[in-house]
Coordinates of C-alpha atoms and ligand atoms in Angstrom, one line a residue:
M1027 CA 45.0 1.3 11.8
P1028 CA 45.4 1.0 16.4
T1029 CA 45.4 -2.0 18.5
V1030 CA 42.5 -2.9 20.6
T1031 CA 42.7 0.0 23.5
G1032 CA 45.0 -1.5 25.8
T1033 CA 46.7 -4.0 24.0
D1034 CA 49.8 -3.2 22.6
D1035 CA 52.6 -4.9 19.7
V1036 CA 56.1 -6.0 20.7
F1037 CA 59.2 -5.2 18.6
G1038 CA 62.3 -3.3 18.4
E1039 CA 64.5 -3.5 21.3
V1040 CA 60.9 -4.2 23.4
A1041 CA 60.9 -7.3 21.6
E1042 CA 64.2 -8.2 22.8
K1043 CA 63.7 -7.0 25.9
F1044 CA 60.6 -9.8 26.3
E1045 CA 62.7 -12.3 25.1
F1046 CA 65.9 -11.9 27.6
L1047 CA 63.0 -11.7 30.7
E1048 CA 61.6 -15.0 29.1
N1049 CA 64.9 -16.9 28.1
F1050 CA 66.2 -15.7 31.9
A1051 CA 63.1 -16.6 33.8
R1052 CA 63.4 -20.1 32.0
G1053 CA 66.8 -20.9 32.6
Y1054 CA 66.8 -19.6 36.8
F1055 CA 62.9 -21.1 37.4
K1056 CA 64.2 -24.6 36.1
R1057 CA 67.4 -24.5 37.4
L1058 CA 65.4 -24.3 40.4
G1059 CA 63.7 -27.0 39.9
F1060 CA 60.3 -25.3 38.4
E1061 CA 58.5 -26.9 35.9
E1062 CA 56.4 -24.9 32.7
V1063 CA 53.6 -25.5 32.1
R1064 CA 51.3 -24.1 29.3
T1065 CA 48.0 -23.3 30.3
P1066 CA 45.2 -22.6 27.7
I1067 CA 44.6 -18.7 27.5
I1068 CA 40.9 -19.8 27.3
E1069 CA 39.8 -21.1 31.2
Y1070 CA 35.9 -21.8 32.2
S1071 CA 34.8 -19.0 33.7
W1072 CA 34.1 -21.0 37.0
V1073 CA 37.6 -21.5 37.1
F1074 CA 38.5 -17.4 38.0
R1075 CA 34.8 -16.5 38.9
K1076 CA 34.8 -18.6 42.4
T1077 CA 37.9 -18.1 43.7
L1078 CA 39.1 -14.6 43.2
G1079 CA 35.7 -14.1 45.1
D1080 CA 32.3 -11.0 43.4
S1081 CA 33.8 -8.1 45.5
S1082 CA 37.8 -8.1 43.8
E1083 CA 38.3 -5.8 41.4
I1084 CA 38.7 -8.3 38.7
V1085 CA 35.4 -10.0 38.7
M1086 CA 33.7 -7.3 38.9
H1087 CA 35.1 -5.4 36.4
Q1088 CA 38.0 -6.7 33.9
M1089 CA 37.3 -10.1 33.3
Y1090 CA 37.3 -11.3 30.0
S1091 CA 34.3 -13.1 29.3
F1092 CA 31.2 -14.5 26.4
E1093 CA 29.4 -17.4 26.5
D1094 CA 30.2 -19.9 23.2
K1095 CA 28.1 -21.3 21.0
D1096 CA 27.5 -23.9 23.5
G1097 CA 26.4 -22.0 25.9
K1098 CA 29.0 -22.5 28.2
E1099 CA 30.5 -19.5 29.9
V1100 CA 34.1 -19.2 28.4
V1101 CA 37.3 -16.0 29.8
L1102 CA 39.7 -15.1 28.6
R1103 CA 42.5 -15.5 31.8
P1104 CA 42.7 -12.4 34.1
E1105 CA 45.7 -14.3 36.2
G1106 CA 48.1 -18.0 36.5
T1107 CA 47.1 -18.9 39.4
A1108 CA 42.9 -20.1 39.4
A1109 CA 44.7 -22.2 36.2
A1110 CA 47.1 -23.3 37.8
V1111 CA 45.8 -24.7 40.7
R1112 CA 43.2 -26.5 38.4
F1113 CA 46.1 -28.0 36.0
Y1114 CA 47.2 -29.4 39.3
I1115 CA 44.3 -31.0 40.9
E1116 CA 43.6 -32.4 37.2
K1117 CA 47.2 -33.7 36.4
I1118 CA 49.8 -33.8 38.9
Q1119 CA 48.3 -34.1 42.3
S1120 CA 47.4 -38.1 42.4
A1121 CA 51.1 -38.7 41.5
K1122 CA 53.2 -35.6 43.0
P1123 CA 51.2 -33.9 45.3
R1124 CA 54.5 -32.1 45.8
A1125 CA 55.3 -30.1 42.7
K1126 CA 57.2 -26.8 41.2
L1127 CA 55.4 -25.1 38.0
F1128 CA 56.1 -21.8 36.4
Y1129 CA 54.4 -20.0 33.9
I1130 CA 55.0 -17.1 31.2
G1131 CA 51.7 -15.5 28.8
P1132 CA 49.3 -12.9 27.9
M1133 CA 46.8 -12.2 30.7
F1134 CA 43.7 -10.0 29.8
R1135 CA 42.1 -7.6 32.8
R1136 CA 39.8 -4.6 31.2
E1137 CA 41.1 -2.0 33.0
R1138 CA 41.6 1.7 32.3
P1139 CA 44.7 1.5 30.5
Q1140 CA 47.8 3.7 31.7
K1141 CA 51.2 3.2 32.0
G1142 CA 51.7 0.0 33.2
R1143 CA 48.5 -1.2 32.9
Y1144 CA 47.0 -3.1 30.1
R1145 CA 44.3 -5.4 28.8
Q1146 CA 46.7 -7.8 28.1
F1147 CA 49.5 -7.9 29.4
H1148 CA 52.4 -10.8 30.6
Q1149 CA 52.8 -12.2 33.1
I1150 CA 55.9 -15.3 34.4
G1151 CA 54.6 -16.1 37.4
C1152 CA 55.5 -20.0 40.1
E1153 CA 53.4 -21.7 42.2
M1154 CA 54.6 -24.8 44.8
F1155 CA 51.5 -27.4 46.5
G1156 CA 52.4 -29.7 49.8
F1157 CA 54.4 -26.5 51.0
D1158 CA 53.3 -25.5 54.2
S1159 CA 56.8 -24.4 56.1
P1160 CA 58.0 -20.4 56.8
E1161 CA 60.9 -21.7 54.9
S1162 CA 58.8 -22.3 52.1
D1163 CA 57.2 -18.7 52.9
A1164 CA 60.4 -17.2 52.9
Y1165 CA 62.1 -19.0 50.1
I1166 CA 59.9 -18.5 46.8
I1167 CA 60.3 -14.3 48.6
F1168 CA 63.9 -15.1 48.4
I1169 CA 64.3 -16.4 45.2
L1170 CA 62.2 -13.4 43.0
S1171 CA 63.8 -11.1 45.4
E1172 CA 67.0 -13.0 43.4
F1173 CA 65.1 -12.8 39.9
F1174 CA 64.8 -9.8 40.0
R1175 CA 68.3 -8.7 41.3
N1176 CA 70.0 -11.0 38.8
I1177 CA 68.4 -9.1 35.9
G1178 CA 69.3 -5.3 37.5
V1179 CA 66.4 -4.0 38.6
Q1180 CA 66.0 -2.8 42.0
H1181 CA 63.2 -3.5 44.1
K1182 CA 61.5 -3.0 47.8
I1183 CA 59.4 -6.5 48.8
E1184 CA 56.8 -5.0 51.4
V1185 CA 54.9 -8.8 52.8
N1186 CA 52.1 -8.0 55.7
S1187 CA 50.0 -11.9 56.4
V1188 CA 46.1 -11.4 56.2
G1189 CA 45.4 -14.2 58.2
C1190 CA 43.0 -17.3 57.9
P1191 CA 39.4 -18.5 58.6
T1192 CA 40.2 -18.2 62.4
C1193 CA 40.3 -14.6 62.4
R1194 CA 39.9 -13.2 59.3
P1195 CA 36.4 -12.6 60.6
R1196 CA 37.4 -10.6 63.8
Y1197 CA 39.9 -8.5 61.6
S1198 CA 36.7 -7.7 59.4
S1199 CA 34.2 -6.7 61.9
A1200 CA 37.4 -4.8 63.6
L1201 CA 37.4 -3.0 59.6
K1202 CA 33.9 -2.8 59.2
E1203 CA 32.9 -1.0 61.8
F1204 CA 35.9 1.6 61.0
F1205 CA 34.7 2.4 58.3
E1206 CA 30.7 1.8 58.7
A1207 CA 30.5 6.1 59.7
K1208 CA 33.2 7.0 56.7
T1209 CA 33.2 8.1 52.8
L1210 CA 33.6 5.4 50.2
C1211 CA 34.4 4.8 46.7
E1212 CA 30.4 3.3 45.1
D1213 CA 32.6 -0.3 45.0
C1214 CA 34.1 -0.8 48.4
Q1215 CA 30.6 0.8 50.0
K1216 CA 29.7 -2.7 49.3
R1217 CA 32.7 -4.2 49.4
K1218 CA 31.6 -3.4 53.2
E1219 CA 29.3 -6.1 53.8
R1220 CA 31.2 -9.1 51.2
N1221 CA 34.9 -7.8 51.8
P1222 CA 35.4 -5.2 53.8
L1223 CA 39.0 -6.3 53.8
R1224 CA 39.3 -5.9 49.7
I1225 CA 39.2 -1.7 50.3
L1226 CA 43.1 -1.9 51.8
D1227 CA 43.2 -2.0 48.9
C1228 CA 41.5 0.4 46.4
K1229 CA 42.9 2.8 44.3
K1230 CA 40.6 5.3 45.4
D1231 CA 40.4 5.2 49.1
I1232 CA 43.3 4.9 50.0
E1233 CA 43.4 8.3 52.3
V1234 CA 40.4 7.4 54.7
V1235 CA 42.5 3.8 54.5
K1236 CA 45.3 5.0 56.1
D1237 CA 44.2 4.8 60.1
A1238 CA 42.4 1.9 60.0
P1239 CA 42.4 -1.1 62.0
N1240 CA 46.2 -3.8 61.4
I1241 CA 45.5 -6.7 60.9
L1242 CA 48.6 -7.8 62.5
D1243 CA 46.9 -7.3 65.3
F1244 CA 44.1 -9.4 64.5
L1245 CA 46.2 -13.1 63.5
C1246 CA 44.9 -16.0 65.6
Q1247 CA 48.2 -17.7 67.3
K1248 CA 49.1 -19.8 64.1
C1249 CA 49.1 -17.3 62.3
K1250 CA 51.3 -15.7 64.0
S1251 CA 54.4 -17.5 64.5
H1252 CA 53.8 -18.0 61.5
F1253 CA 54.4 -15.0 60.3
E1254 CA 57.2 -14.7 63.0
L1255 CA 59.2 -17.4 61.8
V1256 CA 58.4 -16.6 58.2
L1257 CA 59.9 -13.6 58.6
N1258 CA 63.1 -15.1 60.4
N1259 CA 64.1 -16.7 57.4
L1260 CA 63.5 -14.1 55.3
K1261 CA 66.9 -12.9 57.5
N1262 CA 68.1 -16.4 57.9
F1263 CA 68.2 -15.6 53.2
G1264 CA 69.7 -12.4 53.3
V1265 CA 66.0 -10.7 52.1
K1266 CA 66.0 -7.2 52.7
F1267 CA 62.2 -6.3 53.9
E1268 CA 59.1 -4.0 55.5
I1269 CA 56.4 -5.1 56.9
N1270 CA 53.5 -3.4 54.8
P1271 CA 49.9 -4.5 57.1
K1272 CA 47.8 -1.6 54.2
I1273 CA 49.1 -5.2 51.4
V1274 CA 45.6 -7.5 51.5
R1275 CA 46.1 -8.2 46.6
G1276 CA 43.1 -8.7 45.4
L1277 CA 41.7 -11.5 45.5
D1278 CA 40.4 -13.9 48.4
Y1279 CA 41.9 -16.9 47.4
Y1280 CA 44.8 -15.5 49.9
T1281 CA 45.8 -17.7 53.6
G1282 CA 49.2 -15.9 55.6
T1283 CA 52.3 -14.8 54.2
V1284 CA 51.5 -12.3 51.3
F1285 CA 54.0 -10.2 49.6
E1286 CA 54.7 -6.8 47.0
V1287 CA 57.8 -6.3 45.1
F1288 CA 57.6 -2.5 44.1
S1289 CA 61.0 -1.1 42.0
T1290 CA 62.4 2.0 43.3
K1291 CA 61.1 4.0 40.0
F1292 CA 56.8 4.3 40.6
S1293 CA 55.4 3.3 42.6
N1294 CA 52.7 0.1 40.8
A1295 CA 54.0 -3.1 41.8
I1296 CA 56.1 -5.1 39.4
A1297 CA 55.2 -8.1 41.4
A1298 CA 52.6 -10.1 44.1
G1299 CA 51.7 -13.2 45.1
G1300 CA 51.5 -15.4 48.6
R1301 CA 50.0 -18.3 50.4
Y1302 CA 46.5 -19.9 49.6
D1303 CA 46.3 -22.5 51.5
L1304 CA 42.8 -23.4 50.7
L1305 CA 42.6 -22.7 47.5
V1306 CA 43.3 -26.7 46.2
E1307 CA 40.2 -28.2 48.2
F1308 CA 37.9 -25.5 47.5
M1309 CA 38.2 -25.9 43.1
G1310 CA 38.2 -29.9 44.5
G1311 CA 41.5 -30.9 45.2
H1312 CA 43.2 -32.5 48.3
P1313 CA 43.4 -30.0 51.3
T1314 CA 47.0 -28.8 49.4
P1315 CA 48.9 -26.0 51.2
A1316 CA 50.8 -23.8 48.1
L1317 CA 52.3 -19.8 47.3
G1318 CA 53.4 -18.3 44.9
F1319 CA 54.7 -15.2 42.9
A1320 CA 53.2 -13.4 39.5
I1321 CA 55.9 -11.3 38.1
G1322 CA 54.6 -8.3 35.8
V1323 CA 55.9 -8.5 32.6
E1324 CA 55.4 -5.2 31.3
R1325 CA 56.6 -2.7 34.5
T1326 CA 59.8 -5.4 35.1
V1327 CA 60.9 -4.5 31.2
D1328 CA 59.9 -0.6 31.5
L1329 CA 63.6 -1.7 34.1
L1330 CA 65.3 -3.4 32.2
E1331 CA 69.0 -2.3 31.0
L1332 CA 70.2 -4.3 28.5
S1333 CA 74.5 -4.0 29.1
S1334 CA 75.1 -6.6 25.8
E1335 CA 75.5 -2.6 23.6
R1336 CA 73.9 -2.9 20.8
N1337 CA 76.9 -3.8 18.9
R1338 CA 76.8 -4.8 14.9
L1339 CA 76.6 -8.4 15.4
G1340 CA 76.8 -11.9 13.6
L1341 CA 78.0 -13.1 10.3
F1342 CA 76.7 -12.1 6.8
I1343 CA 77.7 -12.9 3.4
C1344 CA 77.6 -10.7 0.0
Y1345 CA 78.6 -12.5 -3.7
T1346 CA 79.5 -11.7 -6.9
S1347 CA 77.9 -13.9 -9.7
E1348 CA 81.4 -15.5 -10.3
G1349 CA 80.8 -16.7 -5.5
K1350 CA 77.4 -17.3 -6.1
Q1351 CA 77.3 -21.3 -5.9
K1352 CA 80.5 -21.4 -3.6
A1353 CA 78.9 -18.9 -1.4
F1354 CA 75.5 -20.8 -1.5
D1355 CA 77.9 -24.1 -0.5
F1356 CA 79.3 -22.2 2.2
F1357 CA 76.0 -21.6 3.9
T1358 CA 74.7 -24.6 3.8
R1359 CA 77.5 -26.1 5.3
V1360 CA 77.6 -23.4 8.4
V1361 CA 74.0 -23.6 8.7
V1362 CA 74.6 -28.2 9.2
S1363 CA 77.9 -27.9 10.9
L1364 CA 76.1 -25.2 14.0
N1365 CA 76.5 -27.1 16.9
L1366 CA 79.6 -27.8 16.0
I1367 CA 80.9 -24.6 15.7
S1368 CA 79.6 -23.6 18.0
A1369 CA 80.8 -26.2 20.4
G1370 CA 84.3 -25.6 18.1
K1371 CA 87.4 -23.9 20.1
G1372 CA 91.1 -23.9 18.7
G1373 CA 91.3 -22.1 15.6
T1374 CA 93.4 -18.8 15.5
S1375 CA 91.9 -15.6 17.0
H1376 CA 90.2 -14.7 13.6
V1377 CA 88.6 -18.2 13.4
G1378 CA 87.4 -18.3 17.0
E1379 CA 86.5 -14.6 16.1
I1380 CA 84.4 -15.5 13.1
R1381 CA 82.8 -18.6 15.2
E1382 CA 81.8 -16.6 18.2
H1383 CA 79.5 -14.7 16.1
I1384 CA 78.0 -17.0 13.2
V1385 CA 77.0 -18.8 16.5
K1386 CA 75.3 -15.4 17.0
R1387 CA 73.4 -14.4 14.3
F1388 CA 74.7 -16.2 10.5
D1389 CA 72.1 -15.1 7.1
I1390 CA 73.3 -14.9 3.2
S1391 CA 71.9 -12.7 1.0
V1392 CA 69.6 -13.6 -1.1
E1393 CA 69.1 -10.6 -3.6
G1394 CA 72.7 -11.7 -5.4
T1395 CA 72.0 -9.8 -8.9
K1396 CA 72.1 -6.4 -6.7
S1397 CA 75.3 -5.5 -6.5
L1398 CA 78.3 -6.9 -4.2
K1399 CA 78.1 -3.2 -2.2
S1400 CA 74.7 -3.0 -2.3
Q1401 CA 75.0 -6.1 -0.2
V1402 CA 77.5 -4.7 1.5
R1403 CA 75.6 -1.6 2.5
Y1404 CA 71.8 -4.1 3.6
A1405 CA 74.2 -6.0 6.0
D1406 CA 76.5 -2.8 7.6
S1407 CA 72.5 -1.0 7.8
Q1408 CA 71.4 -4.6 9.2
N1409 CA 74.4 -4.2 11.8
F1410 CA 76.2 -6.8 10.8
R1411 CA 79.5 -7.0 12.3
F1412 CA 81.4 -9.6 10.1
I1413 CA 80.5 -10.0 6.0
A1414 CA 82.0 -12.7 3.9
I1415 CA 82.8 -12.0 0.5
I1416 CA 82.8 -15.0 -2.0
G1417 CA 84.4 -13.6 -5.9
K1418 CA 85.9 -14.3 -8.7
N1419 CA 89.1 -13.2 -7.0
E1420 CA 88.2 -15.9 -4.0
I1421 CA 87.6 -18.1 -5.9
E1422 CA 90.8 -18.1 -7.8
K1423 CA 92.7 -18.3 -5.1
G1424 CA 89.9 -20.4 -2.8
V1425 CA 89.9 -18.8 0.2
I1426 CA 87.0 -16.7 1.5
T1427 CA 87.3 -12.1 2.2
F1428 CA 86.6 -11.9 6.0
R1429 CA 85.9 -7.5 6.3
D1430 CA 85.1 -6.3 10.6
L1431 CA 82.3 -4.2 9.7
Q1432 CA 83.5 -2.5 13.5
N1433 CA 86.8 -1.8 13.2
S1434 CA 87.6 -1.7 8.9
Y1435 CA 90.2 -4.0 8.5
Q1436 CA 89.7 -8.1 6.4
F1437 CA 91.7 -10.2 6.2
E1438 CA 91.2 -14.2 4.2
M1439 CA 90.8 -17.3 4.8
K1440 CA 90.2 -21.0 3.8
E1441 CA 86.8 -22.5 4.4
D1442 CA 88.3 -25.4 6.2
E1443 CA 90.2 -23.5 8.5
L1444 CA 87.2 -22.5 10.0
L1445 CA 85.2 -25.2 9.5
F1446 CA 85.2 -29.1 10.3
Ligands
LIG2145 P1 47.6 -3.7 40.9 O1 47.5 -3.6 41.6 O2 49.3 -3.0 39.7 O3 46.9 -3.7 40.1 P2 47.2 -6.0 40.7 O4 47.4 -6.7 42.2 O5 45.8 -6.9 39.8 O6 48.0 -5.4 40.6 P3 48.6 -9.0 40.4 O7 47.1 -9.6 39.9 O8 49.0 -9.2 41.9 O9 47.9 -7.3 40.0 O10 49.5 -9.3 39.0 C1 50.3 -9.4 40.1 C2 52.0 -8.4 38.1 O11 51.4 -8.3 37.8 C3 51.1 -6.7 39.7 O12 52.1 -6.8 40.2 C4 51.6 -6.5 38.0 O13 53.4 -6.1 38.0 C5 51.0 -7.1 37.4 N1 50.0 -6.7 37.0 C6 48.5 -6.4 36.8 N2 47.9 -5.9 35.5 C7 48.4 -5.2 35.4 C8 48.1 -4.5 33.7 N3 47.2 -4.5 33.9 N4 49.0 -3.9 33.6 C9 50.8 -4.6 33.6 N5 50.6 -4.9 34.8 C10 50.0 -5.7 35.6
LIG2146 MG1 44.3 -4.8 39.2

């Protein structure tokens, strides 16, 4: 039976890559002082309707919204920023005007499914509240770039400024004039009246957009000098980037700096973000400058090559009926002392190696009525590196036999040598 169109089950190697990416992100962003927030997957629709803009692709076509039994309109969140802002205003702002948050989780957009474009997908996002300096723009682009470098994803960064309410109307008028005589898709025909900037982000009208006026020629002095300082600071951080005046982002809340990250392998963006200095106030909070980005997990997972070979890993305990009680005792003792084992150092090289594998993966046969041979075959099929064998012979000698399934040799060891 199929999953809902545009959704997929995550399993096996892909699940491992998801896990790796999420774990890496948690460690990386926490180390940089970001705190995790897990906002609900459903929100009242105003959180997104008001903020993303009527002419945005998401609000026009892609939101999963429904009326709840109490008559309130609820949506499956299509993105994370507006929800993070709602949370910041409600729970953080009064105590701590400056905050660095990150989130990881599923988002929902009713898009036409294709490679790298799903109806349920995942994002890892960071948001910084209370920062208005050009250094902070450069910093957030730098840490995003470093994120991809650290996980071995080759990428390029494109930056732009979308101006502010002082300069953008002039640019909007110029665009409107430019598009007046042009043939546009149905959606952009509407966008021309409501928000002509949005046309630059259209996936259908790419040809028409080519010679459109350049937003950077229209920036007010304040936006212009902020953008120049951002570019300087990016150089200070050693970030390689290109300026792309066509990047406008699909959402209304951006002001000033915006950026997108592309892989060198496909044309869709793998991450995107920017500054949204007016959004907190717009949603009812105290005026607070802010900026952030979101990384597309599925698109990034597609590019990940986990170097940690799918090697044999861990220790699996097998036993005969005579060894069963001792095997269960050994298993229990290991589970109880896992923390000690992972902290433990020293011992012979055998001890060290077995401990190392126990910490990574450790299990026991629960089909003891099966022959030892079939238990070993199971461990082998599950890619365990070592098996512990406890049978009559081991009970008599007071040892455990360890067999290395990768290098086909075995040795005996006393339980007390291994454990504490
Ligand atoms: P696109 O231009 O590809 O539609 P977007 O501008 O709508 O992207 P954002 O809202 O900026 O995307 O989301 C940030 C990132 O989330 C994107 O760069 C992309 O990697 C990922 N993303 C967005 N929509 C999807 C989707 N439907 N399926 C998978 N990943 C997505
Ligand atoms: Mg989109």
